[in-house]
Amino acid sequence: MKITFLGTSHGVPAADRYCSCTMLEVGGSLYFIDAGCPLMDVLIRRGEDLSRIRAVFATHIHGDHVYGLLSFIDLSNWYFKEVHAGIYLTEQAGIDHFRRLVMTTQGIPLDDERLPFHLVSPGIIYEDQNIRVTALPTRHLAHANRPSYAYLIEGEGKKIFFTGDISNHIAQNDFPTLPLEEEVDLMISEMAHFNVEEMTPYLARLKAKDLVFNHVFPVDEKIPAIRALNGKYGYPVHPAADNETIVL
């Protein structure tokens, strides 16, 4: 299993960081968690085989997590017809708006056979010969009565846990319990809505073999603090950078 960070910034892009997007390569297929970066542009520049794409999973519908998905769907619908990918969004309103925009820009409906939309709900939402994806609710958008999710990805005997965005200052007991209760090979956590000190009480209890922080803000303050955690808890800790790859 190969994990490549295509975008590691927070709510806005930076000179060296796109907004949130992570690519997983498992069994020769490609899967994505969020698409805040200009996903199709990045894939074309990387020379990726678009026919290998199987699914895109959004953690929630904020622009820095889905704006690149919109252009990806638009381009896949009329031009890159080798793309057959399920699109997993967290709100029906988002699905409806995406459909309308494709129809408005192109004058043709979305190809539902190649690019089917799916509404995320808690539990197992996807399974093929390579991976299984389980959605776990977070409280990132609870103040607006809207859903958001963390994801557990299982494949090739490995487990990866993505926190997605969680609540500000972990104020609503929103730290995910799963990686505190069962071992995961890699945990990928955001670090934009709370500080390092607020997370440290959980780190000694974390059952992760590796911890990576992405979606970091402010960078100048938090990157040194994240690096200072490395070696303190018995597993590696480091911040992610765009185009960094981890192989499990």
PDB file of C-alpha atoms in Angstrom:
ATOM      1  CA  MET A   1       0.000   0.000   0.000  1.00  0.00           C
ATOM      2  CA  LYS A   2       1.385   3.375  -1.057  1.00  0.00           C
ATOM      3  CA  ILE A   3       0.147   6.708   0.344  1.00  0.00           C
ATOM      4  CA  THR A   4       1.044   9.938  -1.476  1.00  0.00           C
ATOM      5  CA  PHE A   5       0.160  13.377  -0.136  1.00  0.00           C
ATOM      6  CA  LEU A   6      -0.944  15.503  -3.091  1.00  0.00           C
ATOM      7  CA  GLY A   7      -2.122  18.354  -0.865  1.00  0.00           C
ATOM      8  CA  THR A   8      -1.267  19.047   2.779  1.00  0.00           C
ATOM      9  CA  SER A   9      -2.307  22.653   3.332  1.00  0.00           C
ATOM     10  CA  HIS A  10      -5.156  23.922   5.498  1.00  0.00           C
ATOM     11  CA  GLY A  11      -8.066  26.085   4.279  1.00  0.00           C
ATOM     12  CA  VAL A  12      -6.084  27.856   1.552  1.00  0.00           C
ATOM     13  CA  PRO A  13      -3.208  26.740  -0.691  1.00  0.00           C
ATOM     14  CA  ALA A  14       0.350  27.829   0.027  1.00  0.00           C
ATOM     15  CA  ALA A  15       3.335  28.353  -2.252  1.00  0.00           C
ATOM     16  CA  ASP A  16       4.462  24.766  -1.671  1.00  0.00           C
ATOM     17  CA  ARG A  17       1.225  23.112  -0.535  1.00  0.00           C
ATOM     18  CA  TYR A  18      -2.077  22.394  -2.227  1.00  0.00           C
ATOM     19  CA  CYS A  19      -5.232  21.968  -0.162  1.00  0.00           C
ATOM     20  CA  SER A  20      -6.103  18.558   1.251  1.00  0.00           C
ATOM     21  CA  CYS A  21      -5.802  15.515  -0.983  1.00  0.00           C
ATOM     22  CA  THR A  22      -4.264  12.100  -0.309  1.00  0.00           C
ATOM     23  CA  MET A  23      -3.799   9.340  -2.888  1.00  0.00           C
ATOM     24  CA  LEU A  24      -3.724   5.661  -1.988  1.00  0.00           C
ATOM     25  CA  GLU A  25      -2.370   3.043  -4.365  1.00  0.00           C
ATOM     26  CA  VAL A  26      -3.531  -0.458  -3.476  1.00  0.00           C
ATOM     27  CA  GLY A  27      -3.510  -3.517  -5.723  1.00  0.00           C
ATOM     28  CA  GLY A  28      -2.759  -1.388  -8.770  1.00  0.00           C
ATOM     29  CA  SER A  29      -5.794   0.858  -8.209  1.00  0.00           C
ATOM     30  CA  LEU A  30      -5.973   4.484  -7.039  1.00  0.00           C
ATOM     31  CA  TYR A  31      -8.214   5.925  -4.329  1.00  0.00           C
ATOM     32  CA  PHE A  32      -8.381   9.454  -2.916  1.00  0.00           C
ATOM     33  CA  ILE A  33      -9.304  10.999   0.417  1.00  0.00           C
ATOM     34  CA  ASP A  34     -10.532  14.538  -0.295  1.00  0.00           C
ATOM     35  CA  ALA A  35      -9.756  16.553  -3.411  1.00  0.00           C
ATOM     36  CA  GLY A  36      -8.993  20.092  -2.353  1.00  0.00           C
ATOM     37  CA  CYS A  37      -6.097  20.265  -4.799  1.00  0.00           C
ATOM     38  CA  PRO A  38      -6.691  20.608  -8.577  1.00  0.00           C
ATOM     39  CA  LEU A  39      -6.811  16.823  -8.710  1.00  0.00           C
ATOM     40  CA  MET A  40      -7.041  16.185 -12.449  1.00  0.00           C
ATOM     41  CA  ASP A  41      -4.286  18.708 -13.180  1.00  0.00           C
ATOM     42  CA  VAL A  42      -2.006  17.063 -10.618  1.00  0.00           C
ATOM     43  CA  LEU A  43      -2.685  13.558 -11.927  1.00  0.00           C
ATOM     44  CA  ILE A  44      -1.993  14.574 -15.524  1.00  0.00           C
ATOM     45  CA  ARG A  45       1.289  16.229 -14.525  1.00  0.00           C
ATOM     46  CA  ARG A  46       2.276  13.132 -12.569  1.00  0.00           C
ATOM     47  CA  GLY A  47       1.542  10.938 -15.584  1.00  0.00           C
ATOM     48  CA  GLU A  48      -0.900   8.746 -13.659  1.00  0.00           C
ATOM     49  CA  ASP A  49      -3.017   6.192 -15.515  1.00  0.00           C
ATOM     50  CA  LEU A  50      -6.522   7.588 -15.021  1.00  0.00           C
ATOM     51  CA  SER A  51      -8.134   4.230 -15.745  1.00  0.00           C
ATOM     52  CA  ARG A  52      -6.762   3.008 -12.395  1.00  0.00           C
ATOM     53  CA  ILE A  53      -8.924   5.433 -10.372  1.00  0.00           C
ATOM     54  CA  ARG A  54     -11.656   3.665  -8.402  1.00  0.00           C
ATOM     55  CA  ALA A  55     -13.080   6.155  -5.883  1.00  0.00           C
ATOM     56  CA  VAL A  56     -12.834   9.560  -4.210  1.00  0.00           C
ATOM     57  CA  PHE A  57     -13.979   9.916  -0.598  1.00  0.00           C
ATOM     58  CA  ALA A  58     -14.698  13.407   0.763  1.00  0.00           C
ATOM     59  CA  THR A  59     -14.469  13.856   4.538  1.00  0.00           C
ATOM     60  CA  HIS A  60     -16.874  16.822   4.374  1.00  0.00           C
ATOM     61  CA  ILE A  61     -18.048  19.513   1.989  1.00  0.00           C
ATOM     62  CA  HIS A  62     -15.751  22.452   2.609  1.00  0.00           C
ATOM     63  CA  GLY A  63     -14.077  24.017  -0.411  1.00  0.00           C
ATOM     64  CA  ASP A  64     -10.534  23.086   0.603  1.00  0.00           C
ATOM     65  CA  HIS A  65     -11.621  19.439   0.522  1.00  0.00           C
ATOM     66  CA  VAL A  66     -13.815  19.295  -2.590  1.00  0.00           C
ATOM     67  CA  TYR A  67     -13.126  22.148  -5.038  1.00  0.00           C
ATOM     68  CA  GLY A  68     -10.660  20.005  -6.978  1.00  0.00           C
ATOM     69  CA  LEU A  69     -13.241  17.236  -7.087  1.00  0.00           C
ATOM     70  CA  LEU A  70     -15.619  19.451  -9.024  1.00  0.00           C
ATOM     71  CA  SER A  71     -13.200  19.967 -11.916  1.00  0.00           C
ATOM     72  CA  PHE A  72     -12.205  16.290 -11.744  1.00  0.00           C
ATOM     73  CA  ILE A  73     -15.826  15.248 -12.271  1.00  0.00           C
ATOM     74  CA  ASP A  74     -16.384  17.842 -14.979  1.00  0.00           C
ATOM     75  CA  LEU A  75     -13.325  16.753 -16.991  1.00  0.00           C
ATOM     76  CA  SER A  76     -13.980  13.044 -16.454  1.00  0.00           C
ATOM     77  CA  ASN A  77     -17.557  13.420 -17.656  1.00  0.00           C
ATOM     78  CA  TRP A  78     -16.830  14.840 -21.109  1.00  0.00           C
ATOM     79  CA  TYR A  79     -13.161  14.217 -21.891  1.00  0.00           C
ATOM     80  CA  PHE A  80     -11.287  11.669 -19.778  1.00  0.00           C
ATOM     81  CA  LYS A  81     -13.743   8.870 -20.381  1.00  0.00           C
ATOM     82  CA  GLU A  82     -11.344   6.202 -19.191  1.00  0.00           C
ATOM     83  CA  VAL A  83     -12.202   7.318 -15.655  1.00  0.00           C
ATOM     84  CA  HIS A  84     -14.652   5.021 -13.840  1.00  0.00           C
ATOM     85  CA  ALA A  85     -14.798   6.234 -10.236  1.00  0.00           C
ATOM     86  CA  GLY A  86     -17.312   6.326  -7.414  1.00  0.00           C
ATOM     87  CA  ILE A  87     -17.728   9.772  -5.839  1.00  0.00           C
ATOM     88  CA  TYR A  88     -18.518   9.714  -2.123  1.00  0.00           C
ATOM     89  CA  LEU A  89     -19.936  12.950  -0.710  1.00  0.00           C
ATOM     90  CA  THR A  90     -21.276  13.635   2.758  1.00  0.00           C
ATOM     91  CA  GLU A  91     -24.400  15.660   1.888  1.00  0.00           C
ATOM     92  CA  GLN A  92     -27.146  15.207  -0.676  1.00  0.00           C
ATOM     93  CA  ALA A  93     -27.149  18.956  -1.302  1.00  0.00           C
ATOM     94  CA  GLY A  94     -23.544  18.682  -2.477  1.00  0.00           C
ATOM     95  CA  ILE A  95     -24.396  15.845  -4.829  1.00  0.00           C
ATOM     96  CA  ASP A  96     -27.303  17.831  -6.259  1.00  0.00           C
ATOM     97  CA  HIS A  97     -25.195  20.966  -6.750  1.00  0.00           C
ATOM     98  CA  PHE A  98     -22.368  19.052  -8.416  1.00  0.00           C
ATOM     99  CA  ARG A  99     -24.836  17.481 -10.818  1.00  0.00           C
ATOM    100  CA  ARG A 100     -26.406  20.824 -11.667  1.00  0.00           C
ATOM    101  CA  LEU A 101     -23.073  22.495 -12.267  1.00  0.00           C
ATOM    102  CA  VAL A 102     -21.929  19.747 -14.651  1.00  0.00           C
ATOM    103  CA  MET A 103     -25.196  20.111 -16.553  1.00  0.00           C
ATOM    104  CA  THR A 104     -24.833  23.913 -16.585  1.00  0.00           C
ATOM    105  CA  THR A 105     -21.241  23.965 -17.821  1.00  0.00           C
ATOM    106  CA  GLN A 106     -21.539  21.144 -20.342  1.00  0.00           C
ATOM    107  CA  GLY A 107     -25.190  20.980 -21.300  1.00  0.00           C
ATOM    108  CA  ILE A 108     -25.076  17.207 -20.854  1.00  0.00           C
ATOM    109  CA  PRO A 109     -25.996  15.140 -17.794  1.00  0.00           C
ATOM    110  CA  LEU A 110     -23.513  13.347 -15.610  1.00  0.00           C
ATOM    111  CA  ASP A 111     -22.552   9.851 -16.739  1.00  0.00           C
ATOM    112  CA  ASP A 112     -23.922   7.975 -13.742  1.00  0.00           C
ATOM    113  CA  GLU A 113     -22.546   4.655 -14.915  1.00  0.00           C
ATOM    114  CA  ARG A 114     -18.925   5.830 -14.970  1.00  0.00           C
ATOM    115  CA  LEU A 115     -19.144   8.482 -12.230  1.00  0.00           C
ATOM    116  CA  PRO A 116     -21.768   7.381  -9.725  1.00  0.00           C
ATOM    117  CA  PHE A 117     -22.380   9.550  -6.656  1.00  0.00           C
ATOM    118  CA  HIS A 118     -22.819   7.937  -3.245  1.00  0.00           C
ATOM    119  CA  LEU A 119     -24.021   9.551  -0.038  1.00  0.00           C
ATOM    120  CA  VAL A 120     -21.720   8.761   2.901  1.00  0.00           C
ATOM    121  CA  SER A 121     -23.266   7.381   6.072  1.00  0.00           C
ATOM    122  CA  PRO A 122     -21.701   5.810   9.177  1.00  0.00           C
ATOM    123  CA  GLY A 123     -20.298   2.311   8.712  1.00  0.00           C
ATOM    124  CA  ILE A 124     -18.720   0.445   5.816  1.00  0.00           C
ATOM    125  CA  ILE A 125     -19.307   2.514   2.684  1.00  0.00           C
ATOM    126  CA  TYR A 126     -16.999   0.833   0.165  1.00  0.00           C
ATOM    127  CA  GLU A 127     -15.376  -2.542  -0.386  1.00  0.00           C
ATOM    128  CA  ASP A 128     -13.643  -4.095  -3.361  1.00  0.00           C
ATOM    129  CA  GLN A 129     -10.862  -6.645  -3.865  1.00  0.00           C
ATOM    130  CA  ASN A 130      -8.301  -4.132  -2.604  1.00  0.00           C
ATOM    131  CA  ILE A 131      -9.724  -2.061   0.245  1.00  0.00           C
ATOM    132  CA  ARG A 132     -12.562  -1.595   2.684  1.00  0.00           C
ATOM    133  CA  VAL A 133     -13.568   1.904   3.782  1.00  0.00           C
ATOM    134  CA  THR A 134     -15.437   2.604   7.015  1.00  0.00           C
ATOM    135  CA  ALA A 135     -16.856   6.076   7.758  1.00  0.00           C
ATOM    136  CA  LEU A 136     -16.876   7.329  11.358  1.00  0.00           C
ATOM    137  CA  PRO A 137     -18.716  10.582  12.191  1.00  0.00           C
ATOM    138  CA  THR A 138     -16.833  13.576  13.565  1.00  0.00           C
ATOM    139  CA  ARG A 139     -18.192  16.824  15.003  1.00  0.00           C
ATOM    140  CA  HIS A 140     -16.310  19.244  12.775  1.00  0.00           C
ATOM    141  CA  LEU A 141     -19.574  20.665  11.369  1.00  0.00           C
ATOM    142  CA  ALA A 142     -21.851  19.844  14.298  1.00  0.00           C
ATOM    143  CA  HIS A 143     -22.373  23.561  14.980  1.00  0.00           C
ATOM    144  CA  ALA A 144     -24.058  23.790  11.553  1.00  0.00           C
ATOM    145  CA  ASN A 145     -25.910  20.479  11.917  1.00  0.00           C
ATOM    146  CA  ARG A 146     -23.953  19.078   8.974  1.00  0.00           C
ATOM    147  CA  PRO A 147     -22.054  15.765   8.704  1.00  0.00           C
ATOM    148  CA  SER A 148     -18.313  15.168   8.532  1.00  0.00           C
ATOM    149  CA  TYR A 149     -16.352  11.934   8.714  1.00  0.00           C
ATOM    150  CA  ALA A 150     -13.105  10.225   9.572  1.00  0.00           C
ATOM    151  CA  TYR A 151     -12.165   7.161   7.511  1.00  0.00           C
ATOM    152  CA  LEU A 152     -10.622   3.809   8.310  1.00  0.00           C
ATOM    153  CA  ILE A 153      -8.995   2.262   5.238  1.00  0.00           C
ATOM    154  CA  GLU A 154      -8.121  -1.444   5.370  1.00  0.00           C
ATOM    155  CA  GLY A 155      -6.169  -3.197   2.636  1.00  0.00           C
ATOM    156  CA  GLU A 156      -3.261  -5.580   2.077  1.00  0.00           C
ATOM    157  CA  GLY A 157      -3.315  -6.422   5.764  1.00  0.00           C
ATOM    158  CA  LYS A 158      -2.797  -2.780   6.751  1.00  0.00           C
ATOM    159  CA  LYS A 159      -4.980  -0.177   8.477  1.00  0.00           C
ATOM    160  CA  ILE A 160      -4.857   3.573   7.856  1.00  0.00           C
ATOM    161  CA  PHE A 161      -6.919   6.022   9.874  1.00  0.00           C
ATOM    162  CA  PHE A 162      -7.704   9.501   8.504  1.00  0.00           C
ATOM    163  CA  THR A 163      -9.157  11.874  11.083  1.00  0.00           C
ATOM    164  CA  GLY A 164     -10.509  14.292   8.481  1.00  0.00           C
ATOM    165  CA  ASP A 165     -11.259  17.652  10.109  1.00  0.00           C
ATOM    166  CA  ILE A 166     -12.475  17.481  13.705  1.00  0.00           C
ATOM    167  CA  SER A 167     -13.897  20.045  16.090  1.00  0.00           C
ATOM    168  CA  ASN A 168     -12.096  23.189  17.187  1.00  0.00           C
ATOM    169  CA  HIS A 169      -9.780  22.633  20.140  1.00  0.00           C
ATOM    170  CA  ILE A 170     -11.116  19.055  20.361  1.00  0.00           C
ATOM    171  CA  ALA A 171     -13.729  20.818  22.483  1.00  0.00           C
ATOM    172  CA  GLN A 172     -16.504  18.316  21.865  1.00  0.00           C
ATOM    173  CA  ASN A 173     -14.550  15.193  22.813  1.00  0.00           C
ATOM    174  CA  ASP A 174     -13.982  14.720  19.111  1.00  0.00           C
ATOM    175  CA  PHE A 175     -10.666  12.902  19.205  1.00  0.00           C
ATOM    176  CA  PRO A 176     -11.349   9.594  17.416  1.00  0.00           C
ATOM    177  CA  THR A 177     -11.611   6.623  19.745  1.00  0.00           C
ATOM    178  CA  LEU A 178     -10.813   3.889  17.210  1.00  0.00           C
ATOM    179  CA  PRO A 179      -7.011   4.417  17.121  1.00  0.00           C
ATOM    180  CA  LEU A 180      -7.031   4.553  20.924  1.00  0.00           C
ATOM    181  CA  GLU A 181      -8.688   1.137  21.078  1.00  0.00           C
ATOM    182  CA  GLU A 182      -7.157  -0.832  18.195  1.00  0.00           C
ATOM    183  CA  GLU A 183      -3.835  -0.821  16.426  1.00  0.00           C
ATOM    184  CA  VAL A 184      -3.484   1.035  13.137  1.00  0.00           C
ATOM    185  CA  ASP A 185      -0.428   1.020  10.913  1.00  0.00           C
ATOM    186  CA  LEU A 186      -0.704   4.697  10.084  1.00  0.00           C
ATOM    187  CA  MET A 187      -2.745   7.567  11.500  1.00  0.00           C
ATOM    188  CA  ILE A 188      -3.067  10.726   9.431  1.00  0.00           C
ATOM    189  CA  SER A 189      -4.355  13.582  11.565  1.00  0.00           C
ATOM    190  CA  GLU A 190      -5.271  17.149  10.802  1.00  0.00           C
ATOM    191  CA  MET A 191      -3.577  19.916  12.793  1.00  0.00           C
ATOM    192  CA  ALA A 192      -5.474  23.076  11.909  1.00  0.00           C
ATOM    193  CA  HIS A 193      -8.316  23.256  14.434  1.00  0.00           C
ATOM    194  CA  PHE A 194      -6.402  22.662  17.667  1.00  0.00           C
ATOM    195  CA  ASN A 195      -2.843  22.975  18.877  1.00  0.00           C
ATOM    196  CA  VAL A 196      -0.204  20.375  19.618  1.00  0.00           C
ATOM    197  CA  GLU A 197      -0.625  20.758  23.381  1.00  0.00           C
ATOM    198  CA  GLU A 198      -4.320  19.910  23.147  1.00  0.00           C
ATOM    199  CA  MET A 199      -3.513  16.655  21.397  1.00  0.00           C
ATOM    200  CA  THR A 200      -0.635  15.474  23.574  1.00  0.00           C
ATOM    201  CA  PRO A 201      -2.865  13.860  26.258  1.00  0.00           C
ATOM    202  CA  TYR A 202      -4.042  11.377  23.622  1.00  0.00           C
ATOM    203  CA  LEU A 203      -0.660  10.533  22.154  1.00  0.00           C
ATOM    204  CA  ALA A 204       0.511   8.205  24.916  1.00  0.00           C
ATOM    205  CA  ARG A 205      -2.686   6.174  24.448  1.00  0.00           C
ATOM    206  CA  LEU A 206      -2.551   6.093  20.664  1.00  0.00           C
ATOM    207  CA  LYS A 207      -2.148   2.603  19.168  1.00  0.00           C
ATOM    208  CA  ALA A 208      -0.514   3.735  15.952  1.00  0.00           C
ATOM    209  CA  LYS A 209       2.710   2.505  14.401  1.00  0.00           C
ATOM    210  CA  ASP A 210       3.200   5.849  12.659  1.00  0.00           C
ATOM    211  CA  LEU A 211       1.584   9.293  13.046  1.00  0.00           C
ATOM    212  CA  VAL A 212       1.580  11.904  10.312  1.00  0.00           C
ATOM    213  CA  PHE A 213       0.068  15.381  10.596  1.00  0.00           C
ATOM    214  CA  ASN A 214      -1.328  17.153   7.552  1.00  0.00           C
ATOM    215  CA  HIS A 215      -3.722  20.100   7.081  1.00  0.00           C
ATOM    216  CA  VAL A 216      -1.372  22.027   9.375  1.00  0.00           C
ATOM    217  CA  PHE A 217      -1.970  25.671  10.318  1.00  0.00           C
ATOM    218  CA  PRO A 218      -0.222  27.871  11.227  1.00  0.00           C
ATOM    219  CA  VAL A 219       2.756  26.160   9.631  1.00  0.00           C
ATOM    220  CA  ASP A 220       5.570  28.224  11.155  1.00  0.00           C
ATOM    221  CA  GLU A 221       4.289  27.605  14.663  1.00  0.00           C
ATOM    222  CA  LYS A 222       3.138  24.001  14.460  1.00  0.00           C
ATOM    223  CA  ILE A 223       5.689  22.270  12.221  1.00  0.00           C
ATOM    224  CA  PRO A 224       8.512  22.651  14.791  1.00  0.00           C
ATOM    225  CA  ALA A 225       6.149  21.553  17.580  1.00  0.00           C
ATOM    226  CA  ILE A 226       5.143  18.448  15.610  1.00  0.00           C
ATOM    227  CA  ARG A 227       8.753  17.534  14.890  1.00  0.00           C
ATOM    228  CA  ALA A 228       9.553  17.890  18.590  1.00  0.00           C
ATOM    229  CA  LEU A 229       7.084  15.068  19.322  1.00  0.00           C
ATOM    230  CA  ASN A 230       9.078  12.526  17.329  1.00  0.00           C
ATOM    231  CA  GLY A 231      10.584   9.853  19.547  1.00  0.00           C
ATOM    232  CA  LYS A 232       8.520  10.672  22.626  1.00  0.00           C
ATOM    233  CA  TYR A 233       5.790   8.050  22.278  1.00  0.00           C
ATOM    234  CA  GLY A 234       7.378   4.965  20.769  1.00  0.00           C
ATOM    235  CA  TYR A 235       6.264   5.628  17.193  1.00  0.00           C
ATOM    236  CA  PRO A 236       7.434   8.089  14.518  1.00  0.00           C
ATOM    237  CA  VAL A 237       5.714  11.491  14.350  1.00  0.00           C
ATOM    238  CA  HIS A 238       6.200  13.944  11.516  1.00  0.00           C
ATOM    239  CA  PRO A 239       4.404  16.537   9.380  1.00  0.00           C
ATOM    240  CA  ALA A 240       3.436  15.637   5.812  1.00  0.00           C
ATOM    241  CA  ALA A 241       4.643  17.556   2.772  1.00  0.00           C
ATOM    242  CA  ASP A 242       3.192  17.690  -0.728  1.00  0.00           C
ATOM    243  CA  ASN A 243       4.411  14.804  -2.920  1.00  0.00           C
ATOM    244  CA  GLU A 244       5.681  12.841   0.073  1.00  0.00           C
ATOM    245  CA  THR A 245       5.059   9.093  -0.238  1.00  0.00           C
ATOM    246  CA  ILE A 246       4.780   6.469   2.510  1.00  0.00           C
ATOM    247  CA  VAL A 247       4.872   2.762   1.678  1.00  0.00           C
ATOM    248  CA  LEU A 248       3.329   0.293   4.138  1.00  0.00           C
TER     249      LEU A 248
END
